[in-house]
């Protein structure tokens, strides 16, 4: 399998680079977010690349696995939630202004991106698609919690938190922008009903709630509930991704 690892500067005045690992030689580009505070190689280390290896090998997808900066944003419990959201904005700008243009240069003209991730990575994938459906019209979230105020939140919340939190802003989408999202965006939310999907992650209730909010606004959203034996773990995310990804490439 073709594998290429490289670094892209974070930008926004921050002297730091983030790792990206590309798997594959051709196919629809997929931006892959790791689980909480993870690194670009976590997908490979936990069997996720192998789980969709036939798609990669056959030239149907190219995976672009990225670093998170969760340790300095959402996972830093010492910071008030609003400051975490402000720092998350730096990561968002890296995704939209640095990573996506690089991917576009590296793929076929007109190829539309997919974003996917597991656990906190699912939040990143869905949030990116909701905020920038012009760049990423499809997101696949596996076992995500999409309400940032449930992540040991504290402090006064402001605009940064609001626009980083789908549970806050999705119910208020309206007008021409909502019409455009209805025509452009598709979201697939997958979650199990077994161990750790409710406690402590909150993934099961949040996934059900988020799917309902999106569907109420008329945004294409498919909810796929797996069984009570399906836990918040890599072995199930391997099966879920290998089951769904072939539909889109």
Tab-separated table of C-alpha atoms in Angstrom:
chain	number	residue	atom	x	y	z
A	1	UNK	CA	0.000	0.000	0.000
A	2	UNK	CA	1.275	3.451	-0.906
A	3	UNK	CA	2.062	5.360	2.319
A	4	UNK	CA	3.448	8.886	2.529
A	5	UNK	CA	4.002	10.805	5.773
A	6	UNK	CA	4.573	14.561	5.840
A	7	UNK	CA	4.209	17.651	8.004
A	8	UNK	CA	2.114	20.765	7.414
A	9	UNK	CA	2.595	23.949	9.466
A	10	UNK	CA	-0.239	24.780	11.829
A	11	UNK	CA	-0.117	28.463	10.949
A	12	UNK	CA	-2.029	31.231	12.764
A	13	UNK	CA	1.261	32.369	14.275
A	14	UNK	CA	1.849	29.028	16.018
A	15	UNK	CA	5.323	27.549	15.528
A	16	UNK	CA	4.230	23.949	15.148
A	17	UNK	CA	3.562	21.434	12.393
A	18	UNK	CA	0.994	18.638	12.288
A	19	UNK	CA	1.578	15.205	10.824
A	20	UNK	CA	-0.495	13.892	7.938
A	21	UNK	CA	-0.237	10.350	6.578
A	22	UNK	CA	-1.618	9.547	3.132
A	23	UNK	CA	-2.578	5.988	2.264
A	24	UNK	CA	-3.330	5.107	-1.334
A	25	UNK	CA	-2.510	6.213	-4.840
A	26	UNK	CA	-5.901	7.157	-6.273
A	27	UNK	CA	-9.567	7.505	-5.347
A	28	UNK	CA	-11.953	9.690	-3.405
A	29	UNK	CA	-10.116	11.644	-0.679
A	30	UNK	CA	-11.067	10.923	2.935
A	31	UNK	CA	-9.907	13.151	5.801
A	32	UNK	CA	-9.518	10.909	8.854
A	33	UNK	CA	-9.527	12.244	12.416
A	34	UNK	CA	-8.119	10.157	15.285
A	35	UNK	CA	-9.866	9.531	18.574
A	36	UNK	CA	-9.320	11.940	21.469
A	37	UNK	CA	-5.870	13.558	21.544
A	38	UNK	CA	-4.695	11.086	18.907
A	39	UNK	CA	-2.017	11.191	16.259
A	40	UNK	CA	-2.064	10.641	12.515
A	41	UNK	CA	-0.792	7.055	12.798
A	42	UNK	CA	-3.502	5.906	15.231
A	43	UNK	CA	-5.824	4.759	12.454
A	44	UNK	CA	-3.152	2.469	11.086
A	45	UNK	CA	-2.038	1.255	14.527
A	46	UNK	CA	-5.594	0.279	15.459
A	47	UNK	CA	-6.399	-1.696	12.320
A	48	UNK	CA	-8.606	0.882	10.624
A	49	UNK	CA	-6.473	1.233	7.500
A	50	UNK	CA	-6.374	-2.533	7.068
A	51	UNK	CA	-10.153	-2.654	7.562
A	52	UNK	CA	-10.627	-0.653	4.353
A	53	UNK	CA	-7.393	-1.826	2.727
A	54	UNK	CA	-9.128	-3.273	-0.306
A	55	UNK	CA	-10.678	0.121	-1.109
A	56	UNK	CA	-7.290	1.787	-0.768
A	57	UNK	CA	-5.493	-0.860	-2.797
A	58	UNK	CA	-8.100	-0.775	-5.562
A	59	UNK	CA	-7.774	2.997	-5.957
A	60	UNK	CA	-11.254	3.774	-4.674
A	61	UNK	CA	-10.123	5.960	-1.744
A	62	UNK	CA	-7.090	7.880	-0.532
A	63	UNK	CA	-6.970	8.294	3.229
A	64	UNK	CA	-5.444	11.428	4.749
A	65	UNK	CA	-5.007	10.707	8.453
A	66	UNK	CA	-4.269	13.815	10.515
A	67	UNK	CA	-3.032	14.762	13.951
A	68	UNK	CA	-5.440	16.185	16.468
A	69	UNK	CA	-4.667	19.121	18.749
A	70	UNK	CA	-7.205	18.001	21.359
A	71	UNK	CA	-4.624	18.025	24.159
A	72	UNK	CA	-4.420	21.812	23.757
A	73	UNK	CA	-8.115	22.389	23.069
A	74	UNK	CA	-11.101	20.235	24.034
A	75	UNK	CA	-9.144	17.835	26.256
A	76	UNK	CA	-7.489	20.571	28.329
A	77	UNK	CA	-9.875	20.614	31.298
A	78	UNK	CA	-7.895	23.420	32.923
A	79	UNK	CA	-9.257	25.824	30.301
A	80	UNK	CA	-12.783	27.257	30.289
A	81	UNK	CA	-14.888	25.920	27.448
A	82	UNK	CA	-14.855	29.206	25.534
A	83	UNK	CA	-11.037	29.256	25.459
A	84	UNK	CA	-11.002	25.631	24.283
A	85	UNK	CA	-13.355	26.633	21.463
A	86	UNK	CA	-11.168	29.614	20.506
A	87	UNK	CA	-8.131	27.336	20.285
A	88	UNK	CA	-10.150	24.828	18.287
A	89	UNK	CA	-10.645	27.607	15.735
A	90	UNK	CA	-6.911	27.529	14.971
A	91	UNK	CA	-7.230	23.833	14.122
A	92	UNK	CA	-10.229	24.543	11.918
A	93	UNK	CA	-8.258	27.141	9.967
A	94	UNK	CA	-5.455	24.622	9.490
A	95	UNK	CA	-7.946	22.133	8.086
A	96	UNK	CA	-9.624	24.554	5.700
A	97	UNK	CA	-6.715	26.805	4.686
A	98	UNK	CA	-3.741	24.424	4.678
A	99	UNK	CA	-4.800	20.770	4.671
A	100	UNK	CA	-7.718	20.860	2.213
A	101	UNK	CA	-5.814	22.865	-0.458
A	102	UNK	CA	-2.933	20.382	-0.170
A	103	UNK	CA	-5.340	17.460	-0.625
A	104	UNK	CA	-6.923	19.125	-3.639
A	105	UNK	CA	-3.529	19.411	-5.279
A	106	UNK	CA	-2.908	15.741	-4.528
A	107	UNK	CA	-6.167	14.334	-5.929
A	108	UNK	CA	-8.172	14.365	-9.122
A	109	UNK	CA	-9.823	17.677	-10.051
A	110	UNK	CA	-13.340	17.890	-8.686
A	111	UNK	CA	-12.945	15.002	-6.228
A	112	UNK	CA	-15.224	15.688	-3.254
A	113	UNK	CA	-13.895	15.072	0.225
A	114	UNK	CA	-15.303	12.803	2.891
A	115	UNK	CA	-14.516	13.391	6.569
A	116	UNK	CA	-14.636	10.593	9.115
A	117	UNK	CA	-13.468	9.824	12.618
A	118	UNK	CA	-14.082	7.803	15.763
A	119	UNK	CA	-15.157	9.125	19.160
A	120	UNK	CA	-13.933	12.730	19.430
A	121	UNK	CA	-12.712	12.346	15.857
A	122	UNK	CA	-16.341	11.885	14.829
A	123	UNK	CA	-17.126	15.317	16.257
A	124	UNK	CA	-14.312	16.848	14.190
A	125	UNK	CA	-15.574	15.187	11.012
A	126	UNK	CA	-19.195	16.244	11.467
A	127	UNK	CA	-18.332	19.749	12.665
A	128	UNK	CA	-16.068	20.328	9.668
A	129	UNK	CA	-18.780	19.211	7.248
A	130	UNK	CA	-21.441	21.354	8.912
A	131	UNK	CA	-19.214	24.418	8.911
A	132	UNK	CA	-17.678	23.919	5.466
A	133	UNK	CA	-19.952	21.754	3.365
A	134	UNK	CA	-18.486	23.536	0.348
A	135	UNK	CA	-15.252	21.665	1.068
A	136	UNK	CA	-16.562	18.487	2.723
A	137	UNK	CA	-20.087	17.505	1.641
A	138	UNK	CA	-20.119	14.132	3.426
A	139	UNK	CA	-19.221	13.171	7.003
A	140	UNK	CA	-19.249	9.748	8.650
A	141	UNK	CA	-19.210	9.928	12.440
A	142	UNK	CA	-18.504	6.771	14.427
A	143	UNK	CA	-19.481	6.861	18.119
A	144	UNK	CA	-19.326	10.628	18.434
A	145	UNK	CA	-20.506	13.031	21.086
A	146	UNK	CA	-21.514	16.239	19.328
A	147	UNK	CA	-22.266	18.436	22.356
A	148	UNK	CA	-19.092	20.152	23.556
A	149	UNK	CA	-20.849	21.403	26.692
A	150	UNK	CA	-20.886	17.839	28.040
A	151	UNK	CA	-17.070	17.566	27.932
A	152	UNK	CA	-16.456	18.681	31.528
A	153	UNK	CA	-17.493	22.139	30.468
A	154	UNK	CA	-17.068	25.162	32.719
A	155	UNK	CA	-16.968	28.927	32.483
A	156	UNK	CA	-19.063	31.444	30.599
A	157	UNK	CA	-19.782	30.401	27.046
A	158	UNK	CA	-19.685	32.791	24.090
A	159	UNK	CA	-19.730	32.846	20.323
A	160	UNK	CA	-16.749	30.543	19.847
A	161	UNK	CA	-18.455	27.775	21.828
A	162	UNK	CA	-21.785	28.341	20.101
A	163	UNK	CA	-20.378	27.962	16.593
A	164	UNK	CA	-18.240	24.989	17.630
A	165	UNK	CA	-21.218	23.143	19.089
A	166	UNK	CA	-23.669	21.509	16.648
A	167	UNK	CA	-26.171	20.945	19.459
A	168	UNK	CA	-26.366	24.728	19.882
A	169	UNK	CA	-26.431	26.030	16.323
A	170	UNK	CA	-28.130	23.312	14.257
A	171	UNK	CA	-31.616	24.055	15.698
A	172	UNK	CA	-31.206	27.697	14.618
A	173	UNK	CA	-30.170	27.066	11.004
A	174	UNK	CA	-32.583	28.805	8.653
A	175	UNK	CA	-33.055	30.672	5.408
A	176	UNK	CA	-30.886	30.413	2.338
A	177	UNK	CA	-27.957	28.836	4.142
A	178	UNK	CA	-30.151	26.030	5.442
A	179	UNK	CA	-31.584	25.498	1.968
A	180	UNK	CA	-28.043	25.203	0.628
A	181	UNK	CA	-27.037	22.709	3.332
A	182	UNK	CA	-30.100	20.627	2.482
A	183	UNK	CA	-28.972	20.480	-1.125
A	184	UNK	CA	-25.284	19.937	-0.416
A	185	UNK	CA	-24.627	18.054	2.830
A	186	UNK	CA	-25.022	14.407	3.866
A	187	UNK	CA	-24.150	13.049	7.294
A	188	UNK	CA	-24.015	9.440	8.463
A	189	UNK	CA	-23.982	8.870	12.230
A	190	UNK	CA	-23.114	5.387	13.485
A	191	UNK	CA	-23.061	4.255	17.107
A	192	UNK	CA	-23.301	1.086	19.144
A	193	UNK	CA	-25.512	0.479	22.163
A	194	UNK	CA	-23.003	-1.475	24.240
A	195	UNK	CA	-20.197	-0.760	26.686
A	196	UNK	CA	-18.962	2.831	27.011
A	197	UNK	CA	-21.301	4.189	24.348
A	198	UNK	CA	-23.516	5.797	26.999
A	199	UNK	CA	-21.198	6.128	29.988
A	200	UNK	CA	-18.751	7.752	30.173
A	201	UNK	CA	-18.627	8.936	26.541
A	202	UNK	CA	-22.230	10.043	26.017
A	203	UNK	CA	-21.891	8.913	22.406
A	204	UNK	CA	-25.182	7.025	22.144
A	205	UNK	CA	-27.521	9.733	23.488
A	206	UNK	CA	-25.634	12.500	21.698
A	207	UNK	CA	-25.672	10.670	18.365
A	208	UNK	CA	-29.416	10.069	18.603
A	209	UNK	CA	-30.049	13.692	19.594
A	210	UNK	CA	-27.844	15.102	16.838
A	211	UNK	CA	-29.443	12.928	14.184
A	212	UNK	CA	-32.839	14.190	15.308
A	213	UNK	CA	-31.739	17.829	15.179
A	214	UNK	CA	-30.371	17.440	11.659
A	215	UNK	CA	-33.427	15.571	10.416
A	216	UNK	CA	-35.733	18.201	11.928
A	217	UNK	CA	-33.923	20.834	9.856
A	218	UNK	CA	-34.276	18.723	6.720
A	219	UNK	CA	-30.540	18.038	6.409
A	220	UNK	CA	-29.766	14.577	5.044
A	221	UNK	CA	-28.744	12.470	8.023
A	222	UNK	CA	-28.767	8.710	8.335
A	223	UNK	CA	-28.681	7.183	11.830
A	224	UNK	CA	-27.297	3.654	12.071
A	225	UNK	CA	-27.698	2.097	15.525
A	226	UNK	CA	-25.692	-1.068	16.097
A	227	UNK	CA	-26.520	-3.669	18.733
A	228	UNK	CA	-26.227	-3.829	22.500
A	229	UNK	CA	-23.069	-5.927	22.118
A	230	UNK	CA	-21.339	-3.167	20.141
A	231	UNK	CA	-18.910	-1.225	22.339
A	232	UNK	CA	-17.054	2.066	22.010
A	233	UNK	CA	-13.927	0.419	20.639
A	234	UNK	CA	-11.710	0.029	17.599
A	235	UNK	CA	-12.799	-3.499	16.724
A	236	UNK	CA	-16.329	-2.218	16.095
A	237	UNK	CA	-15.217	0.943	14.318
A	238	UNK	CA	-13.266	-1.261	11.912
A	239	UNK	CA	-16.451	-3.141	11.056
A	240	UNK	CA	-18.566	-0.005	10.811
A	241	UNK	CA	-16.197	1.817	8.486
A	242	UNK	CA	-15.644	-1.213	6.252
A	243	UNK	CA	-19.436	-1.656	6.075
A	244	UNK	CA	-20.279	1.926	5.125
A	245	UNK	CA	-17.326	3.455	3.256
A	246	UNK	CA	-17.735	1.358	0.068
A	247	UNK	CA	-21.109	3.052	-0.481
A	248	UNK	CA	-19.442	6.387	-1.139
A	249	UNK	CA	-16.469	5.596	-3.345
